[in-house]
mmCIF file of C-alpha atoms in Angstrom:
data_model
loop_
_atom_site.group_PDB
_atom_site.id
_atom_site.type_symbol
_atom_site.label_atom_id
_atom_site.label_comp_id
_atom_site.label_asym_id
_atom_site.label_seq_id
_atom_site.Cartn_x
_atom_site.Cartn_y
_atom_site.Cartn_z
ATOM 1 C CA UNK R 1 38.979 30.239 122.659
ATOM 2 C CA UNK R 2 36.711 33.093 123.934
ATOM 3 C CA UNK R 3 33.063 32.174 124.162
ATOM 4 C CA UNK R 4 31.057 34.323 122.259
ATOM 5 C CA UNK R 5 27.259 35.399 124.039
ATOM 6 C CA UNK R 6 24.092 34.404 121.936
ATOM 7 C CA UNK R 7 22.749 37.402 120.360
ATOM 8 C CA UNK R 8 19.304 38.151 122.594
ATOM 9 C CA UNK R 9 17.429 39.783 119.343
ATOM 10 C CA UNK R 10 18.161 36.788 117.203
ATOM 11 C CA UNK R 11 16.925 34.654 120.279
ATOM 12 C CA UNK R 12 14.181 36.396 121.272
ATOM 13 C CA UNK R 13 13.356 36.355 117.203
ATOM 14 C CA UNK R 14 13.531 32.881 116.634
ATOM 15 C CA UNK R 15 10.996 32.194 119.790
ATOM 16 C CA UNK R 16 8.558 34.813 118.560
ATOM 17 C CA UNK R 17 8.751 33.523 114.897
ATOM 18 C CA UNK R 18 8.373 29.628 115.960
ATOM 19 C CA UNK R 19 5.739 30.388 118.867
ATOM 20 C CA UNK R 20 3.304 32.707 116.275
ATOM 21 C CA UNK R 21 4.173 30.134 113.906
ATOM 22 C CA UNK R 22 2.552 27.271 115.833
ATOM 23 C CA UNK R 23 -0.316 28.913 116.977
ATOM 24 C CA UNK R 24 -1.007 30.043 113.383
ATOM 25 C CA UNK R 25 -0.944 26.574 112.224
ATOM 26 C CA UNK R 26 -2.972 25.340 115.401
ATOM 27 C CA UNK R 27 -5.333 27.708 114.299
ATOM 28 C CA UNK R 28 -5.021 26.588 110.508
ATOM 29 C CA UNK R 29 -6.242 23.080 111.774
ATOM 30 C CA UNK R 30 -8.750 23.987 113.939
ATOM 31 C CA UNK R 31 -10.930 27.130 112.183
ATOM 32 C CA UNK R 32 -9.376 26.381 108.678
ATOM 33 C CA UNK R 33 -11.771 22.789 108.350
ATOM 34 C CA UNK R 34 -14.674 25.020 109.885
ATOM 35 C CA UNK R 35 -13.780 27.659 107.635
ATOM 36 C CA UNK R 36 -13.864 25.411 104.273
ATOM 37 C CA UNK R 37 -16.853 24.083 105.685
ATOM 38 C CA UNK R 38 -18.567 27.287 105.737
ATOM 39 C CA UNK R 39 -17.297 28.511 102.322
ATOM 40 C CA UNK R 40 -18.025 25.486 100.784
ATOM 41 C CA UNK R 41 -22.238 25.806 101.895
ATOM 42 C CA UNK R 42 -21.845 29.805 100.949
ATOM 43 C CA UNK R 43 -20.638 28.530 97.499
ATOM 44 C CA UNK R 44 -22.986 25.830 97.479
ATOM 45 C CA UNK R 45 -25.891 28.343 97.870
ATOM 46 C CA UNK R 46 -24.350 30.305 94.834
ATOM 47 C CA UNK R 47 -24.339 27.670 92.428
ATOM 48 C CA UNK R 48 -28.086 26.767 93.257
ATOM 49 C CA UNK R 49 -28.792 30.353 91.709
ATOM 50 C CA UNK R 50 -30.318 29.390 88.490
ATOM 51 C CA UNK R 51 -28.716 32.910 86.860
ATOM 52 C CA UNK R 52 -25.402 31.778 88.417
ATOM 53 C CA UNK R 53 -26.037 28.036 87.072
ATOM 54 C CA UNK R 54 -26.956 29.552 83.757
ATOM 55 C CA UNK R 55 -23.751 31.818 83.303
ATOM 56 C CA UNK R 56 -21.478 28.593 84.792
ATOM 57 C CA UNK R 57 -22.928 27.003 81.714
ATOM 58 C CA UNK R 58 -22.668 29.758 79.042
ATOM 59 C CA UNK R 59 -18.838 29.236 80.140
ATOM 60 C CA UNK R 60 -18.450 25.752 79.821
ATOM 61 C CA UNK R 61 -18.988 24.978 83.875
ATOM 62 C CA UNK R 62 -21.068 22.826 85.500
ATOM 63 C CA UNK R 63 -21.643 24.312 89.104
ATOM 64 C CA UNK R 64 -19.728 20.740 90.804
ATOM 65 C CA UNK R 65 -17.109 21.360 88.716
ATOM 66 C CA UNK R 66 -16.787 25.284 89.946
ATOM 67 C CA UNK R 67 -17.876 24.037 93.608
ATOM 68 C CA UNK R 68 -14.721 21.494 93.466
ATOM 69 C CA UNK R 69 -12.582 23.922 91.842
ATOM 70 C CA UNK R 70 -13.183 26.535 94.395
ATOM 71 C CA UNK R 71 -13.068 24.008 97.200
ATOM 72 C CA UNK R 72 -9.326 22.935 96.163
ATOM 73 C CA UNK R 73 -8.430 25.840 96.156
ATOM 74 C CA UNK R 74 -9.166 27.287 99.425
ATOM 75 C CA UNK R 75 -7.808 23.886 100.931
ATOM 76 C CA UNK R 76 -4.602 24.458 98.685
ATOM 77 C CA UNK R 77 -4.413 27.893 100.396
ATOM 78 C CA UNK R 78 -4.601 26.382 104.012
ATOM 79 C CA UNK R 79 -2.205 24.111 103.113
ATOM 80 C CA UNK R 80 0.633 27.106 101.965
ATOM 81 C CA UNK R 81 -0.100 28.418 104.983
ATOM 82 C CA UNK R 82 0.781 25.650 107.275
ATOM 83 C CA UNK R 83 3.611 24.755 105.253
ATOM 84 C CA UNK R 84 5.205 28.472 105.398
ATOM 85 C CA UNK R 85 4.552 28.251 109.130
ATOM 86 C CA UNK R 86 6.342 25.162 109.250
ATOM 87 C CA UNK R 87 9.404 26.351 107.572
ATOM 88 C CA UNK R 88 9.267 29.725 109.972
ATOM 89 C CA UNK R 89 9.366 26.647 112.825
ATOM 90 C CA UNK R 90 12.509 25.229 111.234
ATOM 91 C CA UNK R 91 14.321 28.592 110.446
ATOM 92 C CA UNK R 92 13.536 29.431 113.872
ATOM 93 C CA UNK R 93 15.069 26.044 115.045
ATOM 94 C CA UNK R 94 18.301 26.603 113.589
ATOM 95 C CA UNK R 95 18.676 29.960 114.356
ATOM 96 C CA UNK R 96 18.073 29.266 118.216
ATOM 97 C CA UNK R 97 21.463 27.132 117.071
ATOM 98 C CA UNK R 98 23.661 29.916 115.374
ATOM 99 C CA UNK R 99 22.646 32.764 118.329
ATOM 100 C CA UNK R 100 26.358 33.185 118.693
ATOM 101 C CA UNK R 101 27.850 33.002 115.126
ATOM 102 C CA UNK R 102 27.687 35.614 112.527
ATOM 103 C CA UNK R 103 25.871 34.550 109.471
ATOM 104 C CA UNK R 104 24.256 35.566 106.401
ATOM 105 C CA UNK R 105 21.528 33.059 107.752
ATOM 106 C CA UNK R 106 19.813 35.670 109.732
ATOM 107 C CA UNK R 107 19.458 38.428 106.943
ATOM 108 C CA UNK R 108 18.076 36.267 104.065
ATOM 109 C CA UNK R 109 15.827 34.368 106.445
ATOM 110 C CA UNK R 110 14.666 37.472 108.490
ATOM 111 C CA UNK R 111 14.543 39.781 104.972
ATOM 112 C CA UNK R 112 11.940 36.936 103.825
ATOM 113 C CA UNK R 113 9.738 36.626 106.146
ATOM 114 C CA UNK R 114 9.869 39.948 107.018
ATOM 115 C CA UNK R 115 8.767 40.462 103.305
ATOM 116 C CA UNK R 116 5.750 37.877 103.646
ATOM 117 C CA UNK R 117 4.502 38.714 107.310
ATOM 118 C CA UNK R 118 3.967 42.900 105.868
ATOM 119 C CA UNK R 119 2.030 41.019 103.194
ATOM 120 C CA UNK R 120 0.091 38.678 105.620
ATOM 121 C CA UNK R 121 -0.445 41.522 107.880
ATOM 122 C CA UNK R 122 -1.905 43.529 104.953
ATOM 123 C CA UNK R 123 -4.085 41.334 103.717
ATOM 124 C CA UNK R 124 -5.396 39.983 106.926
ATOM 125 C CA UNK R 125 -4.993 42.989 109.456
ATOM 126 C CA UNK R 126 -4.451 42.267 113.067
ATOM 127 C CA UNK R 127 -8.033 41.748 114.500
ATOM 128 C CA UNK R 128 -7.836 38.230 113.847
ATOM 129 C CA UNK R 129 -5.979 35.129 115.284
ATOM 130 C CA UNK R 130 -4.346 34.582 111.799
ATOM 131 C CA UNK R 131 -3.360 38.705 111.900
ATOM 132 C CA UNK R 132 -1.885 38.543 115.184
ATOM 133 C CA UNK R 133 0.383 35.276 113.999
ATOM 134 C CA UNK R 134 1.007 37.173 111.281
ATOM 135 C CA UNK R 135 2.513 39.977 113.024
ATOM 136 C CA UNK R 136 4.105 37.723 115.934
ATOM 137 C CA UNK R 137 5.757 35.296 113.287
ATOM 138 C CA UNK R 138 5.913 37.171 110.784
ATOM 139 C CA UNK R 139 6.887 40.985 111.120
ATOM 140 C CA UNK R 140 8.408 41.060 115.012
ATOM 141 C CA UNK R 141 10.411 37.953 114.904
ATOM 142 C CA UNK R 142 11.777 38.489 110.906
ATOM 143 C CA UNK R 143 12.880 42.139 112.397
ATOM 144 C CA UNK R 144 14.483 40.854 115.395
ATOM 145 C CA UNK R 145 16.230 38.566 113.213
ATOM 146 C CA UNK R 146 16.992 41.215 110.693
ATOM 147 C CA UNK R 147 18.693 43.471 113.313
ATOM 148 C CA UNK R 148 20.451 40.620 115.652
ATOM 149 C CA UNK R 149 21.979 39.612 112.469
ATOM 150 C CA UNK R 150 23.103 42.749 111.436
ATOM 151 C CA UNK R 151 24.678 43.069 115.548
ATOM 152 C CA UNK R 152 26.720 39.596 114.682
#
């Protein structure tokens, strides 16, 4: 039985997918607290506007109930994020493992993040740590995927 050789694109992929990966949840953990922090005061400072306060009310809100609300969500949101990195770890895992076979693996897996990295890359640009995992993890390493696939 003739050894096949690990596809380099798929390998070089799955490194640059799990390495941005990391970083961007390293970075999630570190700035993401400060960042919630910070929003949280900035909203804070909104809801102690009486007009605000009053239209919170006309609506049915009182302002700890908004605060909270927009709290959870911007910790929900940091949580996504470190759970999509965390998958782009794993998929990057077991692709490092299937290098040499061909498989549908690398087209669904590299069409999806491919898919979500344009997005993060849009939304965020690349000026910023989380923009620069974005394109790392999420656009390079999907595409690498994408075409080492398509070589197997």
């Amino acid at each position: 039985m003739k050894v096949q050789e690990k596809n380099r694109l798929i390998l070089f992929g799955a490194l640059l997918m799990m390495t941005g990966a990391a970083v961007a949840i390293v970075s999630t953990v570190v700035f993401g607290g400060a960042l919630a922090a910070s929003l949280e005061e900035s909203i804070a400072e909104m809801l102690a506007d009486p007009a605000y306060a009053a239209e919170l009310a006309a609506a049915g809100l009182a302002a700890d109930d908004a605060l909270a609300t927009m709290v959870g969500i911007i910790y929900a949101l940091l949580g996504l994020g470190v759970a999509v990195n965390a998958v782009k770890i794993v998929v990057g895992a077991l692709s490092l493992r299937r290098t040499d076979r061909a498989s549908a693996f690398f087209l669904v897996w590299g069409a999806v993040f491919l898919v979500l990295g344009v997005l993060g890359v849009w939304f965020s640009g690349v000026a910023t740590i989380f923009g620069m995992c974005d394109l790392a993890a999420g656009v390079f390493g999907p595409a690498l995927l994408l075409a080492g696939g398509v070589q197997n």
